[in-house]
Short mmCIF file of C-alpha atoms and ligand atoms in Angstrom, two decimals:
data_model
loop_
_atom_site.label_atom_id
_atom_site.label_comp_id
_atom_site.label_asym_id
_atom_site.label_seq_id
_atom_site.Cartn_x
_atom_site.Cartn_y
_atom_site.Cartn_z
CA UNK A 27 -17.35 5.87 2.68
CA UNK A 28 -15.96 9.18 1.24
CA UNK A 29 -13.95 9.38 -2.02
CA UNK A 30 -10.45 10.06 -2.74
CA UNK A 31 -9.04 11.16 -6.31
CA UNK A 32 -7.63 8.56 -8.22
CA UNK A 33 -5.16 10.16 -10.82
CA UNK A 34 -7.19 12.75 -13.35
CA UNK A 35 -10.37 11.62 -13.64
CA UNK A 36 -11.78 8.47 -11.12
CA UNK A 37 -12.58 7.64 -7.49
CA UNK A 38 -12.06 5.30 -5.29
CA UNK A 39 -12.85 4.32 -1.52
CA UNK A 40 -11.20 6.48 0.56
CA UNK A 41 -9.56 3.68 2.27
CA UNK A 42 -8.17 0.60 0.36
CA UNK A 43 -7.06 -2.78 1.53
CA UNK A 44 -3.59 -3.95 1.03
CA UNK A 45 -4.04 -7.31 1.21
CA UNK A 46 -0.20 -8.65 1.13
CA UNK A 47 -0.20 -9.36 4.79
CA UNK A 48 -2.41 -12.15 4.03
CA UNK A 49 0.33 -14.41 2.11
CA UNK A 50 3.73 -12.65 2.57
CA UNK A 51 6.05 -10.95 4.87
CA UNK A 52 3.98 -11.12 8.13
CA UNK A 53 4.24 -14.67 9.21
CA UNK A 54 2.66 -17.96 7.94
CA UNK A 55 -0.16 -17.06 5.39
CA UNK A 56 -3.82 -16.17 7.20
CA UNK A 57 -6.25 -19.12 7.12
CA UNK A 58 -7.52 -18.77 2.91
CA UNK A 59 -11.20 -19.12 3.36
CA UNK A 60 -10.93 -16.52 6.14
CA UNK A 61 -9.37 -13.56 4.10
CA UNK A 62 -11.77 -14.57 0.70
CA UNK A 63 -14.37 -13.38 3.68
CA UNK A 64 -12.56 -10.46 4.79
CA UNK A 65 -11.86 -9.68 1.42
CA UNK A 66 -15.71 -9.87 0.44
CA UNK A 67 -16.60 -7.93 3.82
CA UNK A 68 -14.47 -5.00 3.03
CA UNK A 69 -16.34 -4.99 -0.21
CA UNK A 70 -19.89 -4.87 1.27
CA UNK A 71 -18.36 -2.08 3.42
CA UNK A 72 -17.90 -0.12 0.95
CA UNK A 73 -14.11 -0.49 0.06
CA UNK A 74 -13.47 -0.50 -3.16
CA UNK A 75 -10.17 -0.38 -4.19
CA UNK A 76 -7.35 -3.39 -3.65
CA UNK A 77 -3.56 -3.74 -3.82
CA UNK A 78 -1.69 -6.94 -4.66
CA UNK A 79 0.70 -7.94 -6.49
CA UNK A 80 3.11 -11.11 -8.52
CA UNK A 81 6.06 -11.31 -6.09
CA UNK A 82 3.26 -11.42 -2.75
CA UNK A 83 3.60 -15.28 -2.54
CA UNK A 84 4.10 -17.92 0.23
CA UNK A 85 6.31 -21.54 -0.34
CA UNK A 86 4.03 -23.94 0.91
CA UNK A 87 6.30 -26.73 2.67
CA UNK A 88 5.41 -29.48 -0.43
CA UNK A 89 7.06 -26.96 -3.16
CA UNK A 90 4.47 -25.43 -4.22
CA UNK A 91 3.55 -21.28 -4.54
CA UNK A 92 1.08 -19.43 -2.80
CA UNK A 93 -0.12 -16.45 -4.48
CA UNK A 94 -1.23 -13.32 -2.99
CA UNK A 95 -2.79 -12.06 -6.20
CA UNK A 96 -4.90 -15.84 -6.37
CA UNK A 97 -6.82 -15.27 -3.63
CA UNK A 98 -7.48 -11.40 -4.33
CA UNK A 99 -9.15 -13.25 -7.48
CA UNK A 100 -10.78 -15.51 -6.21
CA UNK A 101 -12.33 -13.33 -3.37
CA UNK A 102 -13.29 -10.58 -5.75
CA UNK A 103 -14.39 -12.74 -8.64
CA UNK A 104 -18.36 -11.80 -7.84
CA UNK A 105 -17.12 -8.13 -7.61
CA UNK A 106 -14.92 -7.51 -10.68
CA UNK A 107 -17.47 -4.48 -11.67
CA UNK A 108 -17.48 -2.68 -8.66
CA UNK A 109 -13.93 -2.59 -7.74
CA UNK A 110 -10.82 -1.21 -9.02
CA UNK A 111 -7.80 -3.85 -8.58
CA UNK A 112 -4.13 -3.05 -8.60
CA UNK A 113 -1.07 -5.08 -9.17
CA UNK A 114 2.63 -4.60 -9.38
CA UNK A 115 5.48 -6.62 -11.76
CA UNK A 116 8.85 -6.26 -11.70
CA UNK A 117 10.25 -7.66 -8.59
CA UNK A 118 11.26 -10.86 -7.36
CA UNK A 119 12.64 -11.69 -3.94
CA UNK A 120 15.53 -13.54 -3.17
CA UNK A 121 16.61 -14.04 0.31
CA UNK A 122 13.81 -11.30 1.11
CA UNK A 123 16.58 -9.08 -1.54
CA UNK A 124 14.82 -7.18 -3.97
CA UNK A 125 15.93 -8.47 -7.44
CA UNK A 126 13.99 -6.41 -10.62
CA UNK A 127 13.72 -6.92 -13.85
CA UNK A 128 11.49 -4.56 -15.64
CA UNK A 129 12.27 -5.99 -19.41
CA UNK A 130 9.51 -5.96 -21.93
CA UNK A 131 9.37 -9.56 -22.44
CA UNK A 132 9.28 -10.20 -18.70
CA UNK A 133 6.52 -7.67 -18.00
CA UNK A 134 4.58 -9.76 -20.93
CA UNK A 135 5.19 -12.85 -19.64
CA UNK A 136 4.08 -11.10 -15.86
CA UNK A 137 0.92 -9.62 -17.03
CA UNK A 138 -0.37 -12.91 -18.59
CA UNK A 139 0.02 -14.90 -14.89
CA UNK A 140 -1.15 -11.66 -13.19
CA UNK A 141 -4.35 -11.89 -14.82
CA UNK A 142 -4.97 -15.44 -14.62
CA UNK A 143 -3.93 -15.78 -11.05
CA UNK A 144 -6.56 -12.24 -10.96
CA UNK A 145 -9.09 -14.12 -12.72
CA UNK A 146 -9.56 -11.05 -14.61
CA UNK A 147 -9.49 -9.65 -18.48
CA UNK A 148 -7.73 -6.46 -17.98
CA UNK A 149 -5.99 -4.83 -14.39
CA UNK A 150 -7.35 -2.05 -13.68
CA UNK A 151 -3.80 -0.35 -12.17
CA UNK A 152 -0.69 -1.73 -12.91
CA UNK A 153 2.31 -0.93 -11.29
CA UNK A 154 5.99 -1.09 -11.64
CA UNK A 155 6.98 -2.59 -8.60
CA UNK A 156 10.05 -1.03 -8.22
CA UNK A 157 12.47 0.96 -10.61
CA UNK A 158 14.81 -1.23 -12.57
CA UNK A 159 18.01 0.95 -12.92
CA UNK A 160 19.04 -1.55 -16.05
CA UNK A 161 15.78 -0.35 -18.12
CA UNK A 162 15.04 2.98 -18.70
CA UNK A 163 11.84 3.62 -17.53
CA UNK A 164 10.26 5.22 -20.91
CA UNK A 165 10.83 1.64 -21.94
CA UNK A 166 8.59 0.68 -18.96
CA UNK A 167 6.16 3.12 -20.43
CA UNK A 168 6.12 2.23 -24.03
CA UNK A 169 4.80 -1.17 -22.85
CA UNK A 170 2.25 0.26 -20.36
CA UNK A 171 1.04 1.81 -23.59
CA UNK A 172 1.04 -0.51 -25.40
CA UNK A 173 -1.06 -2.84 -22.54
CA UNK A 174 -3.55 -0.17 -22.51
CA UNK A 175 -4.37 0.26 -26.25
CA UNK A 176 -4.34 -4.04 -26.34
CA UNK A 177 -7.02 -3.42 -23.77
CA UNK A 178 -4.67 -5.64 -20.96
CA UNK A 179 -4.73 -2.60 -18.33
CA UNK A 180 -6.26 0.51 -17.91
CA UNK A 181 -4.00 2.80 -15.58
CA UNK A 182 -0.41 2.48 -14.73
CA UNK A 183 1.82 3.73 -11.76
CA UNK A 184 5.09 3.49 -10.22
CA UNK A 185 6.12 1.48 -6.93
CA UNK A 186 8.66 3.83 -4.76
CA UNK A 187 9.13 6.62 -7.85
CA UNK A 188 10.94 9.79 -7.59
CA UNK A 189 10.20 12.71 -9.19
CA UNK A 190 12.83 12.49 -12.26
CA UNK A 191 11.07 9.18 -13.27
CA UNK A 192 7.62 10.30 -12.55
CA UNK A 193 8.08 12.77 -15.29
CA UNK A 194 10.17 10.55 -17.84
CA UNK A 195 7.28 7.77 -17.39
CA UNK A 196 5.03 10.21 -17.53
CA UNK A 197 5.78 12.14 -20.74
CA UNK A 198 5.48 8.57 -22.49
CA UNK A 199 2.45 7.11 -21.02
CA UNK A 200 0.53 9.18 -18.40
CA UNK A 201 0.64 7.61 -14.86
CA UNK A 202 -2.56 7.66 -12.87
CA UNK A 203 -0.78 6.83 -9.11
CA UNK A 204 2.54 6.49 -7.28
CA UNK A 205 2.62 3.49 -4.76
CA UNK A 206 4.62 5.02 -2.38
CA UNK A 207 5.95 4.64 1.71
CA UNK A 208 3.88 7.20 3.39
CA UNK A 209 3.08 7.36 6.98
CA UNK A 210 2.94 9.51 9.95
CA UNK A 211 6.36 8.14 10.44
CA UNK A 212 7.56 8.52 6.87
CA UNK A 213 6.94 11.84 5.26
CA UNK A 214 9.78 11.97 2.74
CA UNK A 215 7.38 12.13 -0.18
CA UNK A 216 5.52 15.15 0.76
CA UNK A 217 8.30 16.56 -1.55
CA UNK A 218 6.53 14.87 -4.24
CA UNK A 219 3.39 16.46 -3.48
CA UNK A 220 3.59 19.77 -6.17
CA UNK A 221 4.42 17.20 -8.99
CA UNK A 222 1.70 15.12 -8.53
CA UNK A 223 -0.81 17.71 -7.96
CA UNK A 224 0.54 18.72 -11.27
CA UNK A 225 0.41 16.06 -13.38
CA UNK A 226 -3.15 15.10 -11.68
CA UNK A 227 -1.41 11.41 -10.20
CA UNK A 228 -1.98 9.92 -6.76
CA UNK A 229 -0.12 9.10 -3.90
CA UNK A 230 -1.15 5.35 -3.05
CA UNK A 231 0.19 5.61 0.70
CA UNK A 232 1.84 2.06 1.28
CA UNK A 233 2.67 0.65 4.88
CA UNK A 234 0.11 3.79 6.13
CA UNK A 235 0.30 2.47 9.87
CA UNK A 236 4.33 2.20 9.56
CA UNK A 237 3.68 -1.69 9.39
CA UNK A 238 1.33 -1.79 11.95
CA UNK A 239 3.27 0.25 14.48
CA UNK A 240 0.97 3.65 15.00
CA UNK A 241 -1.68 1.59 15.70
CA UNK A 242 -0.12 0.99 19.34
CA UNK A 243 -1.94 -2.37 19.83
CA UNK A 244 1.99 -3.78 20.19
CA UNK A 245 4.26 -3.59 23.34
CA UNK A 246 7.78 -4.65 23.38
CA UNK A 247 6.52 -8.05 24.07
CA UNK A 248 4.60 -8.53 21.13
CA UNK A 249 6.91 -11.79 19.56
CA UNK A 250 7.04 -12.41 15.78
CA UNK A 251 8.61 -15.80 13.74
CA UNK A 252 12.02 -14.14 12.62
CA UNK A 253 11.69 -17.32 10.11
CA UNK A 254 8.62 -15.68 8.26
CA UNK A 255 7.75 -12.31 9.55
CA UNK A 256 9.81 -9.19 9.01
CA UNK A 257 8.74 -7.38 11.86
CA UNK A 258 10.94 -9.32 13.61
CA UNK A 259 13.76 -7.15 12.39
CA UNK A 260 12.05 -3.79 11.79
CA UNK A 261 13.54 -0.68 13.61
CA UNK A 262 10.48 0.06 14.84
CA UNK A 263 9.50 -3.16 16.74
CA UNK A 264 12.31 -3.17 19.27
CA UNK A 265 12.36 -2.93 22.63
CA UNK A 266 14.15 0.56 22.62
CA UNK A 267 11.82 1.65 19.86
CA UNK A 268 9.17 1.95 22.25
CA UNK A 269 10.69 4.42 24.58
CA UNK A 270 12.36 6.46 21.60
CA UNK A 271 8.10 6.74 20.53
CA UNK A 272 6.29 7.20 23.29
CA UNK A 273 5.72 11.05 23.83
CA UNK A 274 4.98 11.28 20.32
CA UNK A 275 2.64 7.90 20.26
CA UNK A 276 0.92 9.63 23.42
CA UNK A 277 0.55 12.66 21.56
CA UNK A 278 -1.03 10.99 19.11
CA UNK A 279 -3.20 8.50 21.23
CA UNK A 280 -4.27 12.18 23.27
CA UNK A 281 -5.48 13.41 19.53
CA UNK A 282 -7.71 10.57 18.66
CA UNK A 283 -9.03 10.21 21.83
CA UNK A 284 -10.23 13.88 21.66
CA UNK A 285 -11.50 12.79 18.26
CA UNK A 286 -13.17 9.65 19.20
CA UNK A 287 -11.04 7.40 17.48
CA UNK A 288 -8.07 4.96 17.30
CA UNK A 289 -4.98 5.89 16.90
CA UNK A 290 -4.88 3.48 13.86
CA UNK A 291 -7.61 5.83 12.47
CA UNK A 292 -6.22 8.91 12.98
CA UNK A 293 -2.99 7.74 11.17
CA UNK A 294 -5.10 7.52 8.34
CA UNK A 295 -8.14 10.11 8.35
CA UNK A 296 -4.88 12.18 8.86
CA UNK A 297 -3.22 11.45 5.71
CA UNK A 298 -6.84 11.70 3.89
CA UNK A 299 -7.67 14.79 4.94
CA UNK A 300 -4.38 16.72 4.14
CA UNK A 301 -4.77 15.86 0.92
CA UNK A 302 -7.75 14.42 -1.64
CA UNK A 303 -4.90 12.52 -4.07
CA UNK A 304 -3.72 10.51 -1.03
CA UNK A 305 -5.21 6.53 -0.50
CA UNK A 306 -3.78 4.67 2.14
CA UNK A 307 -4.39 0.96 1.68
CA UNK A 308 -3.86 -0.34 5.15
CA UNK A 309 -3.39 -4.59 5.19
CA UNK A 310 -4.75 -6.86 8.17
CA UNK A 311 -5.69 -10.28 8.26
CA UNK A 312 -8.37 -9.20 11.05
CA UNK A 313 -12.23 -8.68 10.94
CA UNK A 314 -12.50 -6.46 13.52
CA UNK A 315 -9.16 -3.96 12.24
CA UNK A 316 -10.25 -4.45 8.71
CA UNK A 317 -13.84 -2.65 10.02
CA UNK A 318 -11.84 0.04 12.30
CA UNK A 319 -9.58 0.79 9.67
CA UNK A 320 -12.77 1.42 6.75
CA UNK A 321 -14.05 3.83 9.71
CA UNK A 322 -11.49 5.94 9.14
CA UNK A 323 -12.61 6.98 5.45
CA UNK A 324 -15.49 8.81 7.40
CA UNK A 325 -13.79 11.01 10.44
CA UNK A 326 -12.99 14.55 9.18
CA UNK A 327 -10.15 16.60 10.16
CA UNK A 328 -10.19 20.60 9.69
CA UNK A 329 -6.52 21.91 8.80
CA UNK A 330 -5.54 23.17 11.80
CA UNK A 331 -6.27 19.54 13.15
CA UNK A 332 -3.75 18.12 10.72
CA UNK A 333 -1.61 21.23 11.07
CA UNK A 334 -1.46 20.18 14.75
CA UNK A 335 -0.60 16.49 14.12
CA UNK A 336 2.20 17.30 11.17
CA UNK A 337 3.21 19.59 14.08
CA UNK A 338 4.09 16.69 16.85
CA UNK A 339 5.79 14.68 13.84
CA UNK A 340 7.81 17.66 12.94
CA UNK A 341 9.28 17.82 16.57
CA UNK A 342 8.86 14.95 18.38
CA UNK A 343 11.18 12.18 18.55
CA UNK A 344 10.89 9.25 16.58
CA UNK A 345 12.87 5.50 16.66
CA UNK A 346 14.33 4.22 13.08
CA UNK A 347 11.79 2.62 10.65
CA UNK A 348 12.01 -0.37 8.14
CA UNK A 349 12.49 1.08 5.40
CA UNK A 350 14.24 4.28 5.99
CA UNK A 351 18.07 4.63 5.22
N1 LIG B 426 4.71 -1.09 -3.11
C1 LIG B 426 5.41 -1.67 -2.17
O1 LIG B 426 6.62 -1.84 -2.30
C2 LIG B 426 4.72 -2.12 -0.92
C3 LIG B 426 5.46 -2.46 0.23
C4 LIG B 426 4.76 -2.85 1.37
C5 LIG B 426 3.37 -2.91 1.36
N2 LIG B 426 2.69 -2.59 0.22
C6 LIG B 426 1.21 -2.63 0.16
O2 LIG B 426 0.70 -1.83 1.23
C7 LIG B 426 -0.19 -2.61 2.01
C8 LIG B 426 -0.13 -2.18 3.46
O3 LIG B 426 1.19 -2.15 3.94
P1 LIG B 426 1.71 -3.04 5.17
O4 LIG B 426 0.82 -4.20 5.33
O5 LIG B 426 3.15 -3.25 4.96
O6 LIG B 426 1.61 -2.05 6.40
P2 LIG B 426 0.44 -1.36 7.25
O7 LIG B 426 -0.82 -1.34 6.51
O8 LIG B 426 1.04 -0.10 7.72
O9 LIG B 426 0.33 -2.33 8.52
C9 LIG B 426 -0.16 -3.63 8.42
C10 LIG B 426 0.08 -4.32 9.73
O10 LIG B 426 -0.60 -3.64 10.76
C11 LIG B 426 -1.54 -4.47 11.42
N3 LIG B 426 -2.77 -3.67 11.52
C12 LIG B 426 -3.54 -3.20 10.51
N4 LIG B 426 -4.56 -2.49 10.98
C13 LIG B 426 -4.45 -2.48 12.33
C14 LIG B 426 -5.21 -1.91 13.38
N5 LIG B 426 -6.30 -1.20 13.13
N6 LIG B 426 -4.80 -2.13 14.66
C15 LIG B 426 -3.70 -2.86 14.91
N7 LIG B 426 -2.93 -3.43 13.97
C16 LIG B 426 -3.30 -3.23 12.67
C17 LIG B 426 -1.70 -5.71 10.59
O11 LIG B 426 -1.74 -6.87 11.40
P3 LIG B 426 -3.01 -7.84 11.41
O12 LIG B 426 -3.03 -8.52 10.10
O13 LIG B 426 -2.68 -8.75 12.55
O14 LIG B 426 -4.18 -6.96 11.66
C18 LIG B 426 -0.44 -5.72 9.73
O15 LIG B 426 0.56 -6.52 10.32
C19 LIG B 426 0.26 -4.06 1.78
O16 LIG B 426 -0.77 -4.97 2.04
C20 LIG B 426 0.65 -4.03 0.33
O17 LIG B 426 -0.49 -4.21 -0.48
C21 LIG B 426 3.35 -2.20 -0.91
#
């Protein structure tokens, strides 16, 4: 698979795997011993890159926790040299509420389960999950640098960063990637774009297929547990959604199919081709989408092609998004 840019000076699959999906927010967690295989296949595929992270857990109906990041570590375990992992601290759900808390001694106390649960000596990208407004975020930084020179991580990023706190963060402790929302559906942070060319930092593209959504494999019919899955709720997954998208998901579908590809891969051979610093890490619990999605890393758009598709987005109407405010 081709290579995207991570931060100044390291690649990485052009495609990652988001591998959240598998524990948390989409319905009961997948069957364990059949993601430690998908896991392993995407791997052999030649993915290389993975995104997990502390707060991605399951309550299992005796008490106990799931953890996303536990089977990402166990899956990987025979692979630790040939991939880069990333994980994210500083969030906690409550009542699927964000609550942060980005304090030094909780980041410690974080990055010591991370690592167990990760079955690992050192993450390889760390990320603030989200911006705590009641630490400043060169205090974030001071301990990312201090991680790196105890040898605990090697890059750090920011989870849903803007540009004000990019360049705080940054002038402490260089970031190597933003983890931020970035689909066909949600373009906000092309803003972002000249800053992190810049400063020589990614854009990890999180939720690439808008949940799920541009891959039009759902209909209004498609049903979800509102007990465990948050598509349930999403803007995007009701019935009125799919009349408010369809001459722009046509559009799209019209596109790929002159391409020779999915609409799921378009969404992201788009986003890799309009720019090298851009990995989308796509999540399914699926063989078969885990393979279509990897494809993607290897379809090549010219710039009028993406010129055409930022085109359609750019005029064509859209439904509401989780997500967007
Ligand atoms: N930093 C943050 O705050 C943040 C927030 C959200 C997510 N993330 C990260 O980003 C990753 C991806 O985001 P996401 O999972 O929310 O959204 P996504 O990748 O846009 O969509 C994932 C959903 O789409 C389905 N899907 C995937 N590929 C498909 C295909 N080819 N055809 C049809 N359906 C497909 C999956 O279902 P199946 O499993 O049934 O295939 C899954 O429900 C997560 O795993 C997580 O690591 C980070």
């Amino acid at each position: 698979m081709r290579q995207q840019k991570l931060g100044k000076d390291r690649k990485v699959s052009a495609i990652g795997l988001g591998c959240m999906g598998m524990t948390h927010a989409y319905g009961k967690p997948a069957d364990r011993n059949e993601m430690i295989k998908l896991i392993r296949e995407a791997v052999k595929l030649g993915c290389n890159f993975f995104d997990t992270a502390e707060c991605y857990i399951a309550h299992n109906e005796d008490g106990t926790i799931e953890y996303n990041e536990d089977l990402v570590g166990e899956a990987l375990e025979p692979y630790r040299d040939q991939v880069v992992i990333a994980t994210k601290f500083g969030v906690t759900h409550e009542d699927r509420t964000i609550v942060t808390d980005a304090r030094p001694e909780t980041i410690r106390k974080s990055i010591e389960g991370s690592l167990k649960r990760l079955r690992i000596d050192h993450i390889d990208l760390y990320y603030l999950h989200r911006i705590d407004p009641k630490v400043p975020v060169e205090e974030v930084a001071q301990v990312m640098k201090e991680l790196m020179e105890e040898g605990k991580i090697t890059y750090w990023g920011i989870s849903e960063a803007d540009e004000d706190s990019i360049r705080r963060a940054h002038a402490i402790c260089p970031i190597t990637a933003v983890q931020n929302r970035y689909s066909m559906m949600y373009r906000d942070y092309e803003d972002l774009f000249p800053v992190l060319k810049e400063l020589n930092i990614s854009l990890v593209a999180f939720s690439p297929l808008a949940n799920g959504i541009l891959s039009q494999a759902y209909s209004p019919d498609s049903k979800f547990d509102a007990k465990d899955d948050c598509r349930a709720v999403m803007p995007q997954y009701q019935k009125e959604a799919f009349d408010q998208n369809k001459q722009l998901f046509d559009t799209i579908r019209k596109i790929a199919d002159e391409k020779g590809c999915t609409p799921a891969q378009l969404s992201l051979a788009w986003m890799i081709n309009k720019e090298d610093f851009i990995i989308p890490i796509p999540g399914t619990t699926k063989m078969h989408r885990l393979k279509e999605n990897l494809e993607a890393g290897n379809i090549e758009l010219t710039k009028e092609e993406v010129e055409r598709i930022d085109h359609a987005l750019d005029t064509l109407p859209m439904s509401g998004l989780f997500g967007r405010k």
